[in-house]
mmCIF file of C-alpha atoms in Angstrom:
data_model
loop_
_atom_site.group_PDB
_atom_site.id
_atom_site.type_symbol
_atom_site.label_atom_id
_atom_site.label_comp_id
_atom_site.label_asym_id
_atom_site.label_seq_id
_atom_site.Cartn_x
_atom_site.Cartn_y
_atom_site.Cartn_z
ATOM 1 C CA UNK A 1398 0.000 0.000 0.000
ATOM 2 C CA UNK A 1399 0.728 3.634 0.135
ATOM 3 C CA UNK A 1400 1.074 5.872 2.962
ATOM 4 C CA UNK A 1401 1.195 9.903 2.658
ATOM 5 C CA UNK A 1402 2.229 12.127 5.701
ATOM 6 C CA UNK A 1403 -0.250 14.791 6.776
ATOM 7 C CA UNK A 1404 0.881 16.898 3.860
ATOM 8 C CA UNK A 1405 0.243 14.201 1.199
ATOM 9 C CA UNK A 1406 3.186 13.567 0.236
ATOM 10 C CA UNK A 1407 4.101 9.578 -0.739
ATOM 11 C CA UNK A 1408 6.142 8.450 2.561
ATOM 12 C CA UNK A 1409 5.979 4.913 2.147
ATOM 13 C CA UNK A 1410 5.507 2.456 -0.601
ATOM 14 C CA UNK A 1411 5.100 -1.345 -0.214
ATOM 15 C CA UNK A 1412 4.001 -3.402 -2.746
ATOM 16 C CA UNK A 1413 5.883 -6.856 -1.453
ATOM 17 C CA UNK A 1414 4.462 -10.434 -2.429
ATOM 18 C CA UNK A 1415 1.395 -9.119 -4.750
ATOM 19 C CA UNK A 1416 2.438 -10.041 -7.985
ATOM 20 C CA UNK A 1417 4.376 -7.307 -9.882
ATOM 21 C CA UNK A 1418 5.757 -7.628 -13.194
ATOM 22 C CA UNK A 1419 8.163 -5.322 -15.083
ATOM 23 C CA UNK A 1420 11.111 -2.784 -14.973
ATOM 24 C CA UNK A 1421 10.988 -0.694 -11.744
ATOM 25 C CA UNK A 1422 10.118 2.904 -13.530
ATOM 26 C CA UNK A 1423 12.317 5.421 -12.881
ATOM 27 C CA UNK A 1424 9.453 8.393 -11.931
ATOM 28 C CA UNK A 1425 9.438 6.790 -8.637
ATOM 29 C CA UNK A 1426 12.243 9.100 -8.237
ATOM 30 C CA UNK A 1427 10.113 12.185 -8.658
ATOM 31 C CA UNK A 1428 8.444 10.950 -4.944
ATOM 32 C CA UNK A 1429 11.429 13.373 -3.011
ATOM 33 C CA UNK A 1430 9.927 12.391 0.581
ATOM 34 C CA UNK A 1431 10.222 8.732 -0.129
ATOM 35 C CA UNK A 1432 11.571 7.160 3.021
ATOM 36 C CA UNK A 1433 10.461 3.569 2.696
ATOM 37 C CA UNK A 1434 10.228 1.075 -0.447
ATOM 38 C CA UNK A 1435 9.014 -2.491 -0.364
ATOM 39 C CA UNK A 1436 9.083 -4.595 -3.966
ATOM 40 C CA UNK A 1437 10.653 -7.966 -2.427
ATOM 41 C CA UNK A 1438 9.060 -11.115 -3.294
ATOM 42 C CA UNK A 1439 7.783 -10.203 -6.624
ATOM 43 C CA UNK A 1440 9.223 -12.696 -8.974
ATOM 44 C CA UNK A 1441 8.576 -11.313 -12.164
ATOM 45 C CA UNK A 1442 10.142 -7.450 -11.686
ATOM 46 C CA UNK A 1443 13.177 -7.205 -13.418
ATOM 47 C CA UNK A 1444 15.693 -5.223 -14.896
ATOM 48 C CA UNK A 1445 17.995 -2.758 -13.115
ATOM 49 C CA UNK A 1446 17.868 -0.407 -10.047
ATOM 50 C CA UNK A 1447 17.019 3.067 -12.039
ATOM 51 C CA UNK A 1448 20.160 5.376 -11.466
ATOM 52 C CA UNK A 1449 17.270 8.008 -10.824
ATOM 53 C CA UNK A 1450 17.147 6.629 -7.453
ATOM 54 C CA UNK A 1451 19.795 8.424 -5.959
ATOM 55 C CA UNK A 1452 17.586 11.916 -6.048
ATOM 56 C CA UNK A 1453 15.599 9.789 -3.162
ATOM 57 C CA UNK A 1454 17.429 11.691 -0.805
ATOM 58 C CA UNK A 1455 14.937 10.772 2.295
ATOM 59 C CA UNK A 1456 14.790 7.237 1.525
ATOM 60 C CA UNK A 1457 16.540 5.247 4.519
ATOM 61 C CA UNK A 1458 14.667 1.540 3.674
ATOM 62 C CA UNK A 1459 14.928 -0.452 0.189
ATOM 63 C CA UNK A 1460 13.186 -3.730 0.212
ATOM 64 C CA UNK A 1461 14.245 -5.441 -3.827
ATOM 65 C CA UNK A 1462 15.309 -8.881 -2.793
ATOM 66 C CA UNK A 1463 13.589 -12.070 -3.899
ATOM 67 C CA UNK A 1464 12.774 -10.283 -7.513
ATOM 68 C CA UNK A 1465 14.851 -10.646 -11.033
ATOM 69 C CA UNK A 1466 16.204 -7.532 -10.928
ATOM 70 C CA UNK A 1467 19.869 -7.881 -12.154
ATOM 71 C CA UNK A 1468 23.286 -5.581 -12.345
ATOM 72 C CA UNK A 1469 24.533 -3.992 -9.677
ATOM 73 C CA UNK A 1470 22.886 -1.264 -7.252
ATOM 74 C CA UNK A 1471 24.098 2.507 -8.471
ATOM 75 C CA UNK A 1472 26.980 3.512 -6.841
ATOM 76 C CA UNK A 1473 25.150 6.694 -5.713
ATOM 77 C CA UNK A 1474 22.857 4.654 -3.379
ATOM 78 C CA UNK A 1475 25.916 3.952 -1.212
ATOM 79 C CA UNK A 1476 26.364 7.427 -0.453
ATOM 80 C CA UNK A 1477 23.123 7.542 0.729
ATOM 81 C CA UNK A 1478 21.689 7.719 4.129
ATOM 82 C CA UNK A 1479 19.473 4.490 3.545
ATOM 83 C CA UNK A 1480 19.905 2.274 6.643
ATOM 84 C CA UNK A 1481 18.724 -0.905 5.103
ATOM 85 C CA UNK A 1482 19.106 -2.360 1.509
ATOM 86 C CA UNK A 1483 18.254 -5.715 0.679
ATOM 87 C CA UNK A 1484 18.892 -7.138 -2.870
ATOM 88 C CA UNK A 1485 19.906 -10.895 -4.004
ATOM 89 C CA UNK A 1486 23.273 -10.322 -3.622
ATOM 90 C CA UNK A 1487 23.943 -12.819 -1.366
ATOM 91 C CA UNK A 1488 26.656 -15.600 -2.215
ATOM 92 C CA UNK A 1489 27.727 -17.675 -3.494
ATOM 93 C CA UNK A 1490 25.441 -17.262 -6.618
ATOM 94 C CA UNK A 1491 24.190 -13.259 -6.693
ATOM 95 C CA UNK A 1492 22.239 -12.142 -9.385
ATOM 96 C CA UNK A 1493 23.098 -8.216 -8.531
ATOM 97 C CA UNK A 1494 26.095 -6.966 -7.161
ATOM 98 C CA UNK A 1495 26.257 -4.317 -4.187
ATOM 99 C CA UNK A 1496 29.219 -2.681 -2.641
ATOM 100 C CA UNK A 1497 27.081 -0.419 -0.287
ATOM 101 C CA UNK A 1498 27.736 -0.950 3.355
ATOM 102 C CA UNK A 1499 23.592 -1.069 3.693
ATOM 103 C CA UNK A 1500 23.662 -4.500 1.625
ATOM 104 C CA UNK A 1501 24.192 -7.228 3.786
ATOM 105 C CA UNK A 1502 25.649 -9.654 0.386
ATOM 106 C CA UNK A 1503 27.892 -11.766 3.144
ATOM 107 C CA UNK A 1504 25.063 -12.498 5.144
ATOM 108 C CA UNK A 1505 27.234 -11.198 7.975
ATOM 109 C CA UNK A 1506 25.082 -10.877 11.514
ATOM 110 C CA UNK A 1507 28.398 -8.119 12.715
ATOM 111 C CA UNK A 1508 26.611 -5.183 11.174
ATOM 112 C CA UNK A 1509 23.365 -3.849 13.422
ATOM 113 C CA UNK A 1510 19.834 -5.193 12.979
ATOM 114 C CA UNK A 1511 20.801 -7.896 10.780
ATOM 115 C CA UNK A 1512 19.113 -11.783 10.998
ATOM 116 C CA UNK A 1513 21.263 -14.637 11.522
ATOM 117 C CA UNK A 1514 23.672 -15.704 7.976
ATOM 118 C CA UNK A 1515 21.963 -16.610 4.943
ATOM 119 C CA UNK A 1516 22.917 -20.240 4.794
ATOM 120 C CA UNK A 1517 24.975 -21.444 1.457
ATOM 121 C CA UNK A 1518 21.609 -23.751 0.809
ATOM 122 C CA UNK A 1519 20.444 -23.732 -2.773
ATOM 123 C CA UNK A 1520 18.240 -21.207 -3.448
ATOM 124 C CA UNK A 1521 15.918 -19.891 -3.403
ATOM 125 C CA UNK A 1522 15.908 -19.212 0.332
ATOM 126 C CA UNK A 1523 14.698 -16.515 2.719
ATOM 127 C CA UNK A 1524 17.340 -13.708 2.854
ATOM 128 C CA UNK A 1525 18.949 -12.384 5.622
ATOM 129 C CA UNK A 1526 16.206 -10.008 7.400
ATOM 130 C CA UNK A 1527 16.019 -6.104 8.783
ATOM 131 C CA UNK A 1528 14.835 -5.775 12.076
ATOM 132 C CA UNK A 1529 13.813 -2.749 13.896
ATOM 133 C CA UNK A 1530 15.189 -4.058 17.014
ATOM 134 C CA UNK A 1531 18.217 -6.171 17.126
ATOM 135 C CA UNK A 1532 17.399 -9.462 18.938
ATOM 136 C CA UNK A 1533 19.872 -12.324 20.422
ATOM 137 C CA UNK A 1534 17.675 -15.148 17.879
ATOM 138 C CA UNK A 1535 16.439 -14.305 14.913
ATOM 139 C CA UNK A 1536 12.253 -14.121 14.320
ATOM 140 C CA UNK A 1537 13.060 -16.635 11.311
ATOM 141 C CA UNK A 1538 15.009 -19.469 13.597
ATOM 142 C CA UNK A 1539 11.869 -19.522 16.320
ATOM 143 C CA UNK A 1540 9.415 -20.236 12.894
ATOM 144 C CA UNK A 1541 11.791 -22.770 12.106
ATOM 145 C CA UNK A 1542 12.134 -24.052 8.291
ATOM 146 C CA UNK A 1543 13.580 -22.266 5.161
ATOM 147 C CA UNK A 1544 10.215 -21.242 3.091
ATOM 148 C CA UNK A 1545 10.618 -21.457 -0.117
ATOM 149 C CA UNK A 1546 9.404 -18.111 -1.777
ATOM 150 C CA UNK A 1547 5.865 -18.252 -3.264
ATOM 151 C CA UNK A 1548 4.670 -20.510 -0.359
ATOM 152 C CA UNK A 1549 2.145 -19.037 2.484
ATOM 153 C CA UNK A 1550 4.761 -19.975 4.850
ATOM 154 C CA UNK A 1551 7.428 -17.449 3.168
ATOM 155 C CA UNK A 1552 4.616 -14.623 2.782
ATOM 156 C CA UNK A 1553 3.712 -14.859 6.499
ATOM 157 C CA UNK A 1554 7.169 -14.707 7.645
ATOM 158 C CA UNK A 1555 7.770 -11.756 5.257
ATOM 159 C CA UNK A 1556 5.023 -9.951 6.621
ATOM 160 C CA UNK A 1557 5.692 -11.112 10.013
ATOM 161 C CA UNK A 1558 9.412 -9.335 9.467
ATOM 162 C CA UNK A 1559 8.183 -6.321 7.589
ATOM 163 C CA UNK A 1560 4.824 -5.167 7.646
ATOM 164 C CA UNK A 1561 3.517 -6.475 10.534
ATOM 165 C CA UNK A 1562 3.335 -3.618 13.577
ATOM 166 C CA UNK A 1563 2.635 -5.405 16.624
ATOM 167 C CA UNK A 1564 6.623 -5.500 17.721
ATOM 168 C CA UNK A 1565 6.670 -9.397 18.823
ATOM 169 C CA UNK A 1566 9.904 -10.907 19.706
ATOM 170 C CA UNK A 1567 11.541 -14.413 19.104
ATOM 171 C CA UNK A 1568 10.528 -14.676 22.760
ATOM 172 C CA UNK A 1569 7.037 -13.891 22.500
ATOM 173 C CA UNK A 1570 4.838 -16.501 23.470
ATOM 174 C CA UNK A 1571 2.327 -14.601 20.205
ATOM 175 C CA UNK A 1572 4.838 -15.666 17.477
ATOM 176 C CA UNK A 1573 4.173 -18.749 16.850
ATOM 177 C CA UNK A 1574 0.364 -18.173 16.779
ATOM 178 C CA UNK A 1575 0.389 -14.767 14.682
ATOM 179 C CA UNK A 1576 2.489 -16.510 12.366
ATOM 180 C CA UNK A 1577 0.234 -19.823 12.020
ATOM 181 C CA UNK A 1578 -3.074 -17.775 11.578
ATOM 182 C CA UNK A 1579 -0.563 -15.031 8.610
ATOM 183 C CA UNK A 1580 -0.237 -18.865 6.821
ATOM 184 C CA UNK A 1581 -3.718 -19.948 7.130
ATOM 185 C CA UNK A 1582 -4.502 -16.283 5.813
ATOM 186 C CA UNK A 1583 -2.221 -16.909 2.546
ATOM 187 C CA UNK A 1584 -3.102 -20.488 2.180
ATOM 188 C CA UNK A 1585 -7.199 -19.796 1.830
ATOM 189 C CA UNK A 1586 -9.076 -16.907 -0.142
ATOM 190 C CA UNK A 1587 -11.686 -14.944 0.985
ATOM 191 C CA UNK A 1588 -10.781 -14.890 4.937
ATOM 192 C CA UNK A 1589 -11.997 -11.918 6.072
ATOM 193 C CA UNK A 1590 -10.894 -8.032 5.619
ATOM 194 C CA UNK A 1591 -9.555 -7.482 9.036
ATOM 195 C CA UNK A 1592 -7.407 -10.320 8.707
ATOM 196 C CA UNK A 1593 -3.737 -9.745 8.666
ATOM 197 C CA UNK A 1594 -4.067 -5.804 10.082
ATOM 198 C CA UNK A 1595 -0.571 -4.818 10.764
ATOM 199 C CA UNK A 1596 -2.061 -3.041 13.840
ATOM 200 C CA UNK A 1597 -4.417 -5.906 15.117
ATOM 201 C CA UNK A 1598 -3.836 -8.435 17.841
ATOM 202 C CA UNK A 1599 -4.912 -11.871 16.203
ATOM 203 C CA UNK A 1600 -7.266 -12.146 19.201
ATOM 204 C CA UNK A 1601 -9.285 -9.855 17.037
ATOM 205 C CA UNK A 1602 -8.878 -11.271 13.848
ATOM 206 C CA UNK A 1603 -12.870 -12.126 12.768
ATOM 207 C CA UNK A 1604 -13.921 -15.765 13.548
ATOM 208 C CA UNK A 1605 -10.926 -16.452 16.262
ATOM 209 C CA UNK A 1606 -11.126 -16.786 19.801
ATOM 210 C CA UNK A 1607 -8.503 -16.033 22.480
ATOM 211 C CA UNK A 1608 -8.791 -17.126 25.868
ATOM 212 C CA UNK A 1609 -8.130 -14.174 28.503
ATOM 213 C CA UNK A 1610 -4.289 -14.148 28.348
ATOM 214 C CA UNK A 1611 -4.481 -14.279 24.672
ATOM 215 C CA UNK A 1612 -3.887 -17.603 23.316
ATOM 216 C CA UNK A 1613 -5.625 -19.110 20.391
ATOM 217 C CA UNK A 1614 -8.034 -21.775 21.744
ATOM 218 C CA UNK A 1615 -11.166 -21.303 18.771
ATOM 219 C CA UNK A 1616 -11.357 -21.003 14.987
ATOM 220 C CA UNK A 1617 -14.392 -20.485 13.348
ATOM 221 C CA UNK A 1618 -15.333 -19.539 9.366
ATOM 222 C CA UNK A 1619 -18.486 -21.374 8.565
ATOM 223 C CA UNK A 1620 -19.807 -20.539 5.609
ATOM 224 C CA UNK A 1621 -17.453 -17.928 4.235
ATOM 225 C CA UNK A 1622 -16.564 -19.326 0.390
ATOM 226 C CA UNK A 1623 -13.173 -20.395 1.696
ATOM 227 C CA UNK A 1624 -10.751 -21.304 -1.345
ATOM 228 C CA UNK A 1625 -7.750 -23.434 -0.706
ATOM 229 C CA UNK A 1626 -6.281 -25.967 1.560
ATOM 230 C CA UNK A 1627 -5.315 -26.317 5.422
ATOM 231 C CA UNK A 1628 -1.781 -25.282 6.297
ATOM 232 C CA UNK A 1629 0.039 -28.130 8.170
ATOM 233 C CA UNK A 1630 1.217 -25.054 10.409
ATOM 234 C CA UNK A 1631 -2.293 -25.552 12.048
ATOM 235 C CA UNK A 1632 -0.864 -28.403 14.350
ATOM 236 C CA UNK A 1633 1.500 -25.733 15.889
ATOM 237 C CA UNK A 1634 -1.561 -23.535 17.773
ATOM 238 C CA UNK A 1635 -1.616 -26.201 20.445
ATOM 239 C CA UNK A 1636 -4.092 -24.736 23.209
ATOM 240 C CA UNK A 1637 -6.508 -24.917 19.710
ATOM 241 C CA UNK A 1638 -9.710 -26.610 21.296
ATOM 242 C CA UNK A 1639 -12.348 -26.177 18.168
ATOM 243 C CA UNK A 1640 -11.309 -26.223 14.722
ATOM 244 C CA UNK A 1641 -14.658 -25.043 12.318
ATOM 245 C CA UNK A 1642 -14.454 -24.777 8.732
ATOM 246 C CA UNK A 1643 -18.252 -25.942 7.571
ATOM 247 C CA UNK A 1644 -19.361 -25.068 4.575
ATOM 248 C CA UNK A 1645 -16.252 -24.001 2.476
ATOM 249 C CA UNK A 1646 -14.633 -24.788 -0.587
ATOM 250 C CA UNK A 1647 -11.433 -26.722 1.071
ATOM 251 C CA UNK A 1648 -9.424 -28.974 -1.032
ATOM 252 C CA UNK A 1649 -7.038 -31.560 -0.686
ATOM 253 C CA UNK A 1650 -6.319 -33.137 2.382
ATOM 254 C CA UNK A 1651 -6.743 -33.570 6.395
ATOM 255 C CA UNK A 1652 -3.550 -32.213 7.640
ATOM 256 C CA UNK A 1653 -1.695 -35.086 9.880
ATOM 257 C CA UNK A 1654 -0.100 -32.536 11.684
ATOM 258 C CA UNK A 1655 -3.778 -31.718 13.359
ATOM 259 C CA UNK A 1656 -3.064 -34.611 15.209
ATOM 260 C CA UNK A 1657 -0.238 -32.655 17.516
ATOM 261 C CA UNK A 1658 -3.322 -30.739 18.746
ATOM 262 C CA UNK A 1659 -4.043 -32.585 22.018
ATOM 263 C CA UNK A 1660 -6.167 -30.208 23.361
ATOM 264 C CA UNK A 1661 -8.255 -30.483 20.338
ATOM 265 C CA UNK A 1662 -11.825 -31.299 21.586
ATOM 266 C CA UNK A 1663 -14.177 -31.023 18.075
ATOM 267 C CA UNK A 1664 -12.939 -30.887 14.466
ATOM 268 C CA UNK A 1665 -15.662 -29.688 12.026
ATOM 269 C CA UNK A 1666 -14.376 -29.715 8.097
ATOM 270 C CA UNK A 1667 -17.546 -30.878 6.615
ATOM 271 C CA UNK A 1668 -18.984 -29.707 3.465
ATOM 272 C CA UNK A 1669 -16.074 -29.126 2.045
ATOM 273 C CA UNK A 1670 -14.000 -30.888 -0.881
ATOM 274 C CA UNK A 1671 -11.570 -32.372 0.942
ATOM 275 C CA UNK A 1672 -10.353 -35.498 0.070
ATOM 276 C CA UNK A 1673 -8.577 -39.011 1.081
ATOM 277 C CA UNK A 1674 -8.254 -40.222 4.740
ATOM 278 C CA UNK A 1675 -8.509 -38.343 8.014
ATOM 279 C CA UNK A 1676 -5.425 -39.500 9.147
ATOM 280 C CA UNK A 1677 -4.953 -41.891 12.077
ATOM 281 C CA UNK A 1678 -3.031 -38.860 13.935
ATOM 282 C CA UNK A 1679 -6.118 -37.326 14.188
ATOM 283 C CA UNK A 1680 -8.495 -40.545 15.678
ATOM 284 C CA UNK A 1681 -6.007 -41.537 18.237
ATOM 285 C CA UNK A 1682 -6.465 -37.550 19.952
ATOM 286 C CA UNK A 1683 -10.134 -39.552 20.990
ATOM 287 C CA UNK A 1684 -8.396 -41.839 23.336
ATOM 288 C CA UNK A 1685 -5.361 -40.306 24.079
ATOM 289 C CA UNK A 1686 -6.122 -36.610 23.889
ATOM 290 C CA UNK A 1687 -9.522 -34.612 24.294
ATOM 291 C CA UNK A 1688 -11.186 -35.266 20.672
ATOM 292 C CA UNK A 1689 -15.008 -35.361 21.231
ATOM 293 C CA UNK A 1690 -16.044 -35.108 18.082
ATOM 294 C CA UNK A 1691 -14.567 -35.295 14.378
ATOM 295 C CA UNK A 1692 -17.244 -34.741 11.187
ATOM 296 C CA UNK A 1693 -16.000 -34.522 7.937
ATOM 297 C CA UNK A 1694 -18.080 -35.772 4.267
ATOM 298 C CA UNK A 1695 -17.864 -39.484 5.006
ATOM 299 C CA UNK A 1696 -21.224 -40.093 4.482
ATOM 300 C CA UNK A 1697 -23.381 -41.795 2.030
ATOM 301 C CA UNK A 1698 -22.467 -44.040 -0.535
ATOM 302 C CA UNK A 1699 -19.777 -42.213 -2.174
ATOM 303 C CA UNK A 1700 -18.253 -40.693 0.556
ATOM 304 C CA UNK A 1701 -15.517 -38.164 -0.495
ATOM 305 C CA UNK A 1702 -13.439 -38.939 2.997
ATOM 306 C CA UNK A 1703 -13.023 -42.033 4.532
ATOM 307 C CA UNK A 1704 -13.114 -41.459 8.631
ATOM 308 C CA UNK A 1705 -12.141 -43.945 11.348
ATOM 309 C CA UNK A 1706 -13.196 -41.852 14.046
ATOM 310 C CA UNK A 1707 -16.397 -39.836 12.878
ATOM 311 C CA UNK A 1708 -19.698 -40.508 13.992
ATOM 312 C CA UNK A 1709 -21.377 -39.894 10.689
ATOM 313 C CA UNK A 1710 -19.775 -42.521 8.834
ATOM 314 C CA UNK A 1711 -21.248 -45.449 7.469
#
């Protein structure tokens, strides 16, 4: 999105993970109270770095990594006060080169505010990440995993890092569950508008409920055109006690992972078009954990589940 300052004049710009295809233009220059720039994770925007960038004498935060962008970053930037300036530079196989000390090409974690080293994993990889406040472990090592870019995982940890407001720490005991619910968020379309609010506890996200210190313990979207599949990450909100996705457009399968949620007391997915088995994982939490109740579209004659546990089944 865009964000003006109480003069309108274009502040802030970010655009990450929606898609954008192209050559950067150069009239972005013209926007002389830039201060912030976000076009990472857009596969398809490519070219160079305009040279025009260096009349962006305000700008302090470039976000261009995880794009096709190729060459090398202008010189002029690295005179620059820009504190942070993330390209794919990083070795051993860059696809721009940077000499500005704002680049962070090494993956080095001895300049300020910098994640933990970039790994010399195949790519494509998440990058070495800005933080506004340096932290002993890095946001990306508490999420675990090395999201590939593209995937919900890699969008909610992008947003997690950069657009997200709430401040939460490696140590937060929030993390894990702002993160799941960011996944779930890019994993299904249609979720509702107030989803994902940079500024909004999860607690207040529509259709979840917290219990009074905050943790997820209730999802519920019945009925709400849902497109798209359950994230595995699901299993990780594990004070979850009802799980309701009735009357959706689901696809694919019954996450085993749900079956880490021992506190889970009803799971509710019918109605959907989800397919296969609901996984033994899952029917064991009735006599070892505190499943009640499991109903999914095994009924009929041509069931489109198969259930062990479910009450419903034939």
């Amino acid at each position: 999105g865009v964000q003006c300052d109480k003069s309108n004049n274009v502040i802030k710009i970010d655009l990450a993970t929606i898609g954008l295809a192209g050559s950067i233009p150069s009239e972005i220059a013209e926007l002389s109270h830039l201060t912030y720039l976000d076009l990472s994770s857009n596969g398809f925007v490519e070219g160079r770095i305009p040279d025009e960038f260096k009349n962006l004498h305000a700008l302090d935060h470039l976000f261009l990594d995880n794009t096709n962008l190729s060459g090398e970053v202008p010189s002029a930037l690295c005179r620059m006060n820009i504190e942070v300036l993330l390209v794919d530079c990083y070795q051993p196989d860059p696809k721009i080169s940077c000499e500005c000390d704002a680049c962070q090409c090494d993956g080095s974690d001895t300049k300020p505010f910098v994640n933990t080293p970039r790994p010399p994993t195949e790519s494509p990889t998440l990058p070495p990440t800005h933080f506004k406040n340096p932290q002993k472990h890095s946001i990306k090592e508490v999420i675990g995993g090395n999201p590939r870019p593209g995937t919900p995982e890699y969008d909610a940890l992008h947003w997690l890092i950069h657009t997200d407001k709430q401040g939460l720490g490696p140590n937060s005991p929030r993390l894990i569950q702002r993160y799941v619910l960011a996944v779930l968020f890019y994993s299904v379309r249609n979720l509702p508008d107030d989803w994902l609010q940079p500024d909004a506890n999860e607690c207040l996200f529509l259709g979840v409920l917290c219990s009074d210190d905050g943790v997820v313990t209730k999802i519920t979207m019945v009925d709400d055109e849902l497109v798209g599949s359950l994230p595995t990450d699901l299993g990780r909100l594990s004070n979850v006690t009802f799980l309701n996705f009735n009357k959706n457009k689901l696809f694919g399968g019954v996450p085993t992972e749900l079956g880490l949620l021992t506190n889970l007391e009803y799971l509710v997915l019918y109605n959907n078009d989800l397919s296969g088995t609901v996984p033994p994982e899952i029917c064991k939490l009735t006599s070892q954990g505190a499943l009640v109740g499991v109903e999914v579209d095994c009924d009929g004659t041509k069931p489109e589940i198969s259930c062990d546990c479910c009450g419903n089944c034939p």
